[in-house]
PDB file of C-alpha atoms in Angstrom:
ATOM      1  CA  MET A  11      14.074  16.996 -37.952  1.00 81.00           C
ATOM      2  CA  SER A  12      13.013  20.340 -36.457  1.00 89.00           C
ATOM      3  CA  LEU A  13      13.306  21.738 -32.640  1.00 89.00           C
ATOM      4  CA  SER A  14       9.573  21.327 -32.459  1.00 93.00           C
ATOM      5  CA  THR A  15       9.331  18.064 -33.457  1.00 94.00           C
ATOM      6  CA  VAL A  16      11.986  16.997 -31.353  1.00 94.00           C
ATOM      7  CA  LEU A  17      10.288  18.959 -28.232  1.00 94.00           C
ATOM      8  CA  LEU A  18       6.713  17.389 -29.359  1.00 94.00           C
ATOM      9  CA  THR A  19       8.247  14.080 -29.539  1.00 94.00           C
ATOM     10  CA  ALA A  20       9.829  14.223 -26.201  1.00 94.00           C
ATOM     11  CA  TYR A  21       6.239  15.686 -24.657  1.00 93.00           C
ATOM     12  CA  VAL A  22       4.394  12.799 -25.883  1.00 94.00           C
ATOM     13  CA  LEU A  23       7.257   9.822 -24.072  1.00 95.00           C
ATOM     14  CA  ILE A  24       7.888  11.337 -21.126  1.00 97.00           C
ATOM     15  CA  TRP A  25       3.921  10.747 -20.496  1.00 95.00           C
ATOM     16  CA  PRO A  26       4.499   6.927 -20.304  1.00 96.00           C
ATOM     17  CA  VAL A  27       7.966   7.393 -18.076  1.00 96.00           C
ATOM     18  CA  LEU A  28       5.144   9.066 -15.714  1.00 97.00           C
ATOM     19  CA  VAL A  29       2.819   6.946 -15.551  1.00 97.00           C
ATOM     20  CA  ALA A  30       4.874   3.818 -15.881  1.00 98.00           C
ATOM     21  CA  GLY A  31       6.563   5.685 -11.910  1.00 98.00           C
ATOM     22  CA  VAL A  32       3.434   6.394 -10.337  1.00 98.00           C
ATOM     23  CA  LEU A  33       2.407   2.580 -11.635  1.00 98.00           C
ATOM     24  CA  PHE A  34       5.852   2.116  -9.412  1.00 98.00           C
ATOM     25  CA  VAL A  35       4.832   3.762  -6.689  1.00 98.00           C
ATOM     26  CA  ILE A  36       1.264   2.649  -6.394  1.00 98.00           C
ATOM     27  CA  CYS A  37       2.193  -1.283  -6.553  1.00 98.00           C
ATOM     28  CA  LYS A  38       5.695  -0.768  -4.023  1.00 98.00           C
ATOM     29  CA  ALA A  39       3.024   1.030  -1.248  1.00 97.00           C
ATOM     30  CA  PHE A  40       0.421  -2.093  -1.988  1.00 96.00           C
ATOM     31  CA  PHE A  41       2.370  -4.879  -1.696  1.00 97.00           C
ATOM     32  CA  SER A  42       4.226  -3.341   1.372  1.00 96.00           C
ATOM     33  CA  GLU A  43       1.230  -2.762   3.153  1.00 95.00           C
ATOM     34  CA  TRP A  44       0.477  -6.520   1.836  1.00 95.00           C
ATOM     35  CA  ARG A  45       3.424  -7.713   3.658  1.00 96.00           C
ATOM     36  CA  THR A  46       2.555  -6.094   7.160  1.00 96.00           C
ATOM     37  CA  ALA A  47      -1.021  -7.650   7.006  1.00 96.00           C
ATOM     38  CA  ARG A  48       0.322 -10.637   6.592  1.00 95.00           C
ATOM     39  CA  LYS A  49       2.832 -10.587   9.560  1.00 96.00           C
ATOM     40  CA  GLU A  50       0.496  -9.166  11.804  1.00 95.00           C
ATOM     41  CA  GLY A  51      -2.233 -11.825  10.632  1.00 94.00           C
ATOM     42  CA  ARG A  52      -5.424  -9.744   9.273  1.00 93.00           C
ATOM     43  CA  ASP A  53      -6.999  -9.025   6.169  1.00 90.00           C
ATOM     44  CA  LEU A  54      -5.987  -6.313   3.928  1.00 83.00           C
ATOM     45  CA  VAL A  55      -9.334  -5.083   3.313  1.00 81.00           C
TER      46      VAL A  55
END
């Protein structure tokens, strides 16, 4: 296996990891805001 194949494979596989990380941050912030809104008795939107 050549070095360019390994680098190309790593490049392709890093994108799902980045997308999963961003999705995790967005979901974490959403649920945090939702929990705070429920405690204060107000609508989220």
